[in-house]
Coordinates of C-alpha atoms and ligand atoms in Angstrom, one line a residue:
M1 CA 6.0 -12.9 -17.8
K2 CA 8.6 -12.0 -15.6
I3 CA 7.7 -8.7 -13.2
L4 CA 9.9 -6.5 -11.2
L5 CA 8.5 -5.6 -7.8
T6 CA 10.5 -2.6 -6.3
G7 CA 9.5 -2.4 -2.7
G8 CA 8.8 -6.1 -3.2
A9 CA 9.6 -7.3 0.4
G10 CA 7.6 -4.6 1.8
Y11 CA 3.9 -5.1 3.4
I12 CA 1.9 -4.6 -0.2
G13 CA 4.7 -6.0 -2.3
S14 CA 5.3 -9.1 -0.6
H15 CA 1.3 -9.7 -0.7
T16 CA 1.5 -8.9 -4.1
A17 CA 4.4 -11.5 -4.8
V18 CA 2.4 -14.4 -3.5
E19 CA -0.7 -13.4 -5.5
L20 CA 1.2 -12.8 -8.9
S21 CA 3.3 -15.9 -8.3
S22 CA 0.1 -18.0 -7.6
M23 CA -1.3 -16.8 -11.1
G24 CA 2.1 -18.0 -12.9
Y25 CA 3.7 -14.9 -13.1
D26 CA 7.7 -14.7 -12.7
V27 CA 8.8 -12.1 -9.6
V28 CA 11.6 -10.5 -9.3
I29 CA 12.2 -8.6 -6.2
A30 CA 14.4 -5.0 -5.8
D31 CA 14.1 -3.7 -1.9
N32 CA 16.9 -2.2 -0.1
F33 CA 15.5 -3.2 3.1
S34 CA 15.0 0.2 4.4
N35 CA 11.4 -0.6 5.5
S36 CA 11.7 -4.4 5.4
N37 CA 13.1 -7.4 6.5
P38 CA 14.9 -9.9 4.2
I39 CA 13.7 -12.8 5.9
V40 CA 10.4 -12.0 3.9
L41 CA 12.1 -13.8 1.0
E42 CA 12.5 -17.1 3.2
K43 CA 8.7 -16.6 4.2
L44 CA 7.8 -16.1 0.5
E45 CA 9.4 -19.3 -0.5
K46 CA 7.6 -21.1 2.2
I47 CA 4.1 -19.8 0.6
T48 CA 4.8 -20.3 -2.8
G49 CA 7.2 -22.9 -3.0
K50 CA 9.6 -20.5 -5.2
C51 CA 12.9 -18.6 -4.7
F52 CA 12.2 -15.0 -6.3
P53 CA 15.8 -13.5 -7.4
L54 CA 16.5 -10.5 -5.1
Y55 CA 18.2 -7.5 -5.6
K56 CA 19.3 -5.8 -2.7
I57 CA 19.4 -2.0 -4.5
D58 CA 18.2 1.3 -3.9
V59 CA 16.0 1.5 -7.2
A60 CA 17.4 5.3 -7.5
D61 CA 20.4 3.6 -8.2
K62 CA 20.5 3.5 -12.0
A63 CA 23.5 1.7 -12.5
A64 CA 22.3 -1.3 -9.9
L65 CA 19.1 -0.9 -11.4
R66 CA 20.2 -1.7 -15.2
R67 CA 22.1 -4.5 -13.8
V68 CA 18.4 -6.0 -12.8
F69 CA 17.2 -5.4 -16.6
E70 CA 19.9 -6.7 -18.0
E71 CA 20.0 -9.8 -16.0
N72 CA 16.5 -10.7 -16.0
E73 CA 13.6 -9.8 -19.1
I74 CA 11.4 -7.8 -17.1
E75 CA 8.2 -7.0 -19.1
A76 CA 6.5 -5.3 -16.4
V77 CA 7.1 -3.3 -13.2
I78 CA 4.7 -2.7 -10.1
H79 CA 6.3 0.1 -8.3
F80 CA 5.6 0.0 -4.5
A81 CA 9.3 1.4 -3.3
G82 CA 9.0 4.6 -1.5
Y83 CA 9.0 6.3 2.0
K84 CA 5.4 6.3 3.2
A85 CA 5.2 7.9 6.8
V86 CA 2.5 10.9 6.7
G87 CA 4.0 12.4 9.9
E88 CA 7.8 11.8 9.3
S89 CA 7.2 13.3 5.6
V90 CA 6.3 16.8 7.2
K91 CA 9.2 16.6 9.5
V92 CA 12.2 15.6 6.6
P93 CA 10.4 16.8 3.5
L94 CA 13.0 17.2 0.9
S95 CA 14.2 13.4 2.4
Y96 CA 10.4 12.2 1.3
Y97 CA 10.7 14.6 -2.3
R98 CA 14.2 13.3 -3.1
S99 CA 13.8 9.7 -2.6
N100 CA 10.6 8.9 -3.9
I101 CA 10.6 11.3 -7.1
D102 CA 14.3 10.1 -7.8
T103 CA 13.7 6.6 -7.6
T104 CA 10.3 6.8 -10.0
L105 CA 12.4 8.9 -12.5
S106 CA 15.5 6.3 -12.2
L107 CA 12.7 3.3 -13.1
I108 CA 10.9 4.9 -15.7
E109 CA 14.3 5.9 -17.4
I110 CA 15.9 2.3 -17.0
M111 CA 12.2 0.8 -18.3
E112 CA 12.9 3.3 -21.3
E113 CA 16.2 2.0 -21.7
F114 CA 15.1 -1.8 -21.9
G115 CA 11.9 -1.0 -23.6
C116 CA 10.0 -2.1 -21.0
K117 CA 6.6 -0.6 -21.3
N118 CA 4.1 -1.5 -18.6
L119 CA 4.0 0.4 -15.0
V120 CA 1.8 -0.2 -12.2
F121 CA 2.3 2.4 -9.5
S122 CA 1.1 2.4 -5.8
S123 CA -0.8 5.5 -5.4
S124 CA -2.8 6.6 -2.2
A125 CA -6.3 7.6 -1.2
T126 CA -4.6 10.7 0.3
V127 CA -4.2 12.2 -3.3
Y128 CA -8.1 13.6 -3.0
G129 CA -6.8 15.7 -0.1
K130 CA -9.5 16.8 1.9
R131 CA -12.8 16.7 -0.5
A132 CA -15.7 17.5 1.0
S133 CA -17.9 15.0 -1.5
L134 CA -17.8 11.1 -0.8
P135 CA -17.1 8.5 -1.8
Y136 CA -14.1 9.6 -3.8
S137 CA -14.2 8.6 -7.5
E138 CA -11.0 8.8 -9.7
E139 CA -12.3 11.6 -12.0
M140 CA -12.6 13.7 -8.8
E141 CA -10.2 17.2 -8.6
T142 CA -7.0 15.9 -6.6
G143 CA -5.2 18.0 -3.9
P144 CA -4.0 19.9 -2.1
C145 CA -2.6 17.3 -0.3
T146 CA -2.2 17.8 3.5
N147 CA 1.2 16.4 3.6
P148 CA 4.9 15.9 1.6
Y149 CA 4.3 12.3 1.3
G150 CA 0.8 12.8 -0.2
W151 CA 2.2 15.1 -2.4
T152 CA 5.2 13.1 -3.8
K153 CA 2.0 10.5 -4.7
L154 CA 0.7 13.0 -7.0
F155 CA 3.6 14.8 -8.5
I156 CA 4.3 10.8 -9.4
E157 CA 0.7 10.8 -10.8
Q158 CA 1.5 13.4 -13.0
I159 CA 5.2 12.6 -14.0
I160 CA 3.8 9.0 -15.2
T161 CA 1.0 10.5 -16.9
D162 CA 2.8 13.1 -18.8
Y163 CA 5.6 10.2 -19.8
A164 CA 2.5 8.1 -20.7
K165 CA 1.5 10.8 -22.8
A166 CA 4.5 11.1 -24.5
N167 CA 5.0 7.7 -25.2
P168 CA 1.7 6.6 -27.1
D169 CA 2.8 2.5 -26.2
F170 CA 3.5 2.8 -22.8
S171 CA 0.9 1.4 -20.5
A172 CA 0.6 2.5 -16.9
V173 CA -1.9 1.9 -13.8
I174 CA -2.1 3.9 -11.0
L175 CA -3.6 2.2 -8.3
R176 CA -5.1 4.6 -5.3
Y177 CA -5.0 2.5 -2.0
F178 CA -7.5 3.3 0.8
N179 CA -6.2 1.7 3.9
P180 CA -4.8 -1.7 3.8
V181 CA -5.0 -3.9 6.8
G182 CA -4.9 -7.4 7.5
A183 CA -2.5 -10.3 6.5
H184 CA -1.7 -13.3 4.5
K185 CA -3.6 -16.2 5.8
S186 CA -0.8 -18.3 6.4
G187 CA 0.2 -15.9 8.9
L188 CA 3.8 -16.0 7.5
I189 CA 4.0 -12.6 6.7
G190 CA 2.2 -9.5 7.8
E191 CA 2.7 -5.7 8.3
D192 CA 5.6 -4.7 10.5
P193 CA 6.2 -1.1 10.9
N194 CA 9.5 0.0 12.3
G195 CA 9.0 1.4 16.3
I196 CA 5.7 2.6 17.3
P197 CA 3.0 2.2 14.6
N198 CA 1.5 5.3 13.2
N199 CA -1.7 3.3 11.3
L200 CA -4.5 2.0 13.5
V201 CA -4.9 -1.4 12.9
P202 CA -1.0 -1.9 13.4
Y203 CA -1.4 0.0 16.8
I204 CA -4.4 -2.0 17.8
S205 CA -2.5 -5.3 16.7
R206 CA 0.3 -4.2 19.4
V207 CA -2.4 -3.5 21.9
A208 CA -3.9 -6.7 21.6
V209 CA -0.9 -8.8 22.1
G210 CA 0.1 -6.4 24.9
N211 CA 3.3 -4.5 23.3
L212 CA 1.7 -1.3 23.8
P213 CA -1.1 -0.5 26.8
Y214 CA -3.9 1.1 25.1
L215 CA -4.9 2.6 22.0
N216 CA -5.5 6.3 21.6
V217 CA -8.6 6.9 19.5
F218 CA -7.7 10.6 17.8
G219 CA -11.3 12.3 18.3
N220 CA -14.4 11.3 19.2
D221 CA -16.3 14.6 17.8
Y222 CA -15.9 13.9 14.1
P223 CA -19.6 14.2 12.3
T224 CA -19.8 10.7 12.0
A225 CA -22.2 7.9 13.6
D226 CA -20.3 7.5 16.7
G227 CA -17.7 10.5 16.3
T228 CA -14.5 8.7 15.6
G229 CA -12.8 9.1 11.9
V230 CA -14.3 7.1 9.2
R231 CA -12.0 4.9 6.7
D232 CA -12.4 2.3 3.6
Y233 CA -9.9 -0.7 5.5
I234 CA -9.0 -3.1 2.6
H235 CA -8.0 -6.4 3.1
V236 CA -3.9 -6.6 2.0
T237 CA -4.7 -10.1 0.0
D238 CA -7.6 -8.3 -1.8
L239 CA -5.3 -5.2 -3.0
A240 CA -2.8 -7.4 -3.7
K241 CA -5.2 -9.4 -6.3
G242 CA -6.0 -6.0 -7.5
H243 CA -2.2 -5.7 -8.5
V244 CA -2.8 -8.9 -10.9
A245 CA -5.5 -7.4 -12.5
A246 CA -4.1 -4.1 -12.9
I247 CA -0.8 -6.2 -14.8
D248 CA -3.1 -8.0 -17.0
F249 CA -5.2 -4.8 -17.8
A250 CA -1.7 -2.9 -18.4
A251 CA -0.3 -5.6 -20.7
K252 CA -3.4 -5.8 -23.0
N253 CA -3.9 -1.7 -23.1
S254 CA -1.9 1.7 -23.4
G255 CA -1.9 5.1 -21.7
T256 CA -2.8 6.1 -18.1
E257 CA -5.7 4.4 -16.2
I258 CA -6.2 5.1 -12.6
F259 CA -8.0 2.9 -10.3
N260 CA -9.2 3.0 -6.7
L261 CA -8.3 0.2 -4.8
G262 CA -10.9 0.0 -1.5
T263 CA -14.1 -1.8 -0.7
G264 CA -16.5 1.2 -0.8
N265 CA -17.5 0.8 3.2
G266 CA -16.5 2.8 6.2
I267 CA -15.9 1.6 9.2
S268 CA -15.1 3.8 12.3
V269 CA -12.4 3.8 14.8
L270 CA -14.6 2.2 17.3
E271 CA -16.0 -0.1 15.0
M272 CA -12.7 -1.6 14.3
V273 CA -11.8 -2.0 17.7
K274 CA -14.9 -3.8 18.3
A275 CA -14.0 -6.3 15.7
Y276 CA -10.5 -6.6 16.7
E277 CA -11.9 -7.8 19.9
K278 CA -14.2 -10.3 18.5
A279 CA -11.0 -11.8 16.4
C280 CA -8.4 -11.9 19.7
G281 CA -11.2 -12.7 22.2
H282 CA -10.4 -10.1 24.8
E283 CA -10.8 -6.5 25.1
I284 CA -9.0 -3.4 23.8
P285 CA -8.4 -0.7 25.9
Y286 CA -8.5 2.4 24.7
R287 CA -8.2 6.3 25.7
I288 CA -10.2 9.4 23.5
A289 CA -7.4 11.7 23.0
P290 CA -7.7 14.8 21.0
R291 CA -7.9 14.8 17.4
R292 CA -4.7 14.0 15.3
E293 CA -3.6 16.9 12.9
G294 CA -4.5 16.5 9.3
D295 CA -7.0 13.8 9.9
I296 CA -10.4 13.7 8.0
A297 CA -13.8 12.6 9.3
F298 CA -14.5 10.2 6.4
C299 CA -12.3 8.6 3.6
F300 CA -13.6 5.8 1.3
A301 CA -13.6 4.6 -2.2
N302 CA -16.0 4.3 -5.1
A303 CA -14.8 1.1 -6.1
K304 CA -17.0 0.8 -9.3
K305 CA -14.5 1.4 -11.6
A306 CA -12.0 -1.1 -10.7
F307 CA -14.9 -3.9 -10.8
E308 CA -16.0 -2.6 -14.0
I309 CA -13.0 -2.2 -16.0
L310 CA -11.1 -4.9 -14.3
G311 CA -13.3 -7.3 -13.1
W312 CA -12.1 -6.7 -9.6
K313 CA -13.4 -6.6 -6.2
T314 CA -12.8 -7.1 -2.5
E315 CA -13.8 -10.5 -0.7
F316 CA -12.9 -10.2 2.7
S317 CA -15.1 -8.8 5.7
V318 CA -13.6 -6.2 8.4
D319 CA -13.9 -9.7 10.6
E320 CA -11.2 -11.6 8.4
M321 CA -9.3 -8.4 8.0
C322 CA -8.9 -8.8 11.9
R323 CA -9.0 -12.3 12.2
D324 CA -5.7 -12.3 9.9
S325 CA -4.2 -9.5 11.4
W326 CA -4.6 -11.1 14.7
N327 CA -3.2 -14.2 13.1
W328 CA -0.2 -12.8 12.1
Q329 CA 0.3 -10.4 15.2
S330 CA 0.1 -13.4 17.4
K331 CA 2.1 -15.9 15.9
N332 CA 4.8 -12.9 15.4
P333 CA 4.6 -10.8 18.6
D334 CA 7.5 -8.8 17.7
G335 CA 7.2 -8.9 13.9
Y336 CA 10.1 -10.2 11.9
K337 CA 12.8 -9.5 14.9
Ligands
UFG401 N1 -6.3 6.5 14.6 C1 -6.8 6.7 15.6 N2 -5.1 6.3 16.8 C2 -4.4 5.7 16.1 C3 -4.1 5.6 15.0 C4 -5.1 6.1 14.3 O1 -7.4 6.9 16.7 O2 -3.4 5.3 17.1 C5 -7.4 6.7 13.5 C6 -7.2 8.1 12.8 O3 -7.5 9.2 13.7 C7 -8.0 7.6 11.8 C8 -8.2 6.4 11.5 O4 -7.5 5.7 12.7 O5 -9.2 8.4 12.0 C9 -7.3 5.9 10.5 O6 -6.0 6.1 10.6 P1 -4.5 5.8 10.1 O7 -3.4 6.0 10.4 O8 -4.6 4.2 9.8 O9 -5.0 6.0 8.5 P2 -5.1 7.3 7.8 O10 -6.4 7.0 7.0 O11 -4.9 8.2 8.3 O12 -4.0 7.1 6.4 C10 -4.1 6.2 6.0 C11 -2.1 5.8 5.1 C12 -1.7 7.1 4.5 C13 -2.8 7.4 3.3 C14 -3.9 7.4 3.9 C15 -5.2 7.6 2.6 O13 -1.6 5.7 6.4 O14 -0.5 6.7 4.0 O15 -4.5 6.1 4.4 O16 -6.2 7.7 2.9 F1 -2.5 8.3 2.6

């Protein structure tokens, strides 16, 4: 079965390419490298022994995307491509709405042209907004989102759901990611954000490798055990395996199904700092800073549905997430550059 990964050279896309390939799927990658690096393709070849067909295109460009479908018999698509920086989305909302939504519409229209009926979409726990009741379960109400990036995820979920309803033989799986961290065990691929990282673990790893002086801990006055924010961190390889399970499910079903991909465990910022110190073998300097706007105290998944229906569950511990993140960062102190 041939699967197109839009944004397949990115952090989650590249790890998913590895897992799909190891399960015998053929992978085709479409990426415009706006937030990824072409060298990833060489790394993927080293890990898998396979050279994946690559299309350097903007997925919103229908003519370019059509060529991918003409040249390959694509049976399913995993749609990763999209802008993903929360803070940036607040500053340039139109470009987030234009890009993320256009890309999805073009993709589904081309899938329809070619009779491709299986879609897996990268959504996010951010669609739960600031819900008070935890853990977050798929049947809970969504929104309001706290930023335009989150709204694009929620709008796209709705577009996909409506399309699947109107086309009963279409099969869509929406995956709501919690906080993906870590890297492939080879240390060849990992997370390489542009500029100064916004997310916790990439920031800690830059401090650990000596590229940044200290971590700012955004708030220690939350109603959590140690006062710092609690999140559900998930190893990117576990997350990637969730996509393999979702593809298997999509191929055998129709309609739309939504799954959380998380561990179900909440870890605080300071607990993560401790775990990372263990992994890298030295102290991570940090300072307590004011709360970051838009942050919530707790966010973690009810991960039951994915286990019961997809038979998927996470395997990696927080220590293993930090070990693999450090393995990648210490071998690649400047990322892919
Ligand atoms: N944090 C710090 N210092 C930093 C960065 C983060 O203390 O330098 C704290 C945050 O305040 C928060 C925790 O670390 O308590 C996690 O923050 P991240 O930025 O790593 O992740 P978020 O949970 O804020 O956001 C992530 C993704 C979003 C996604 C969301 C879903 O970045 O894309 O999870 O819940 F929408």
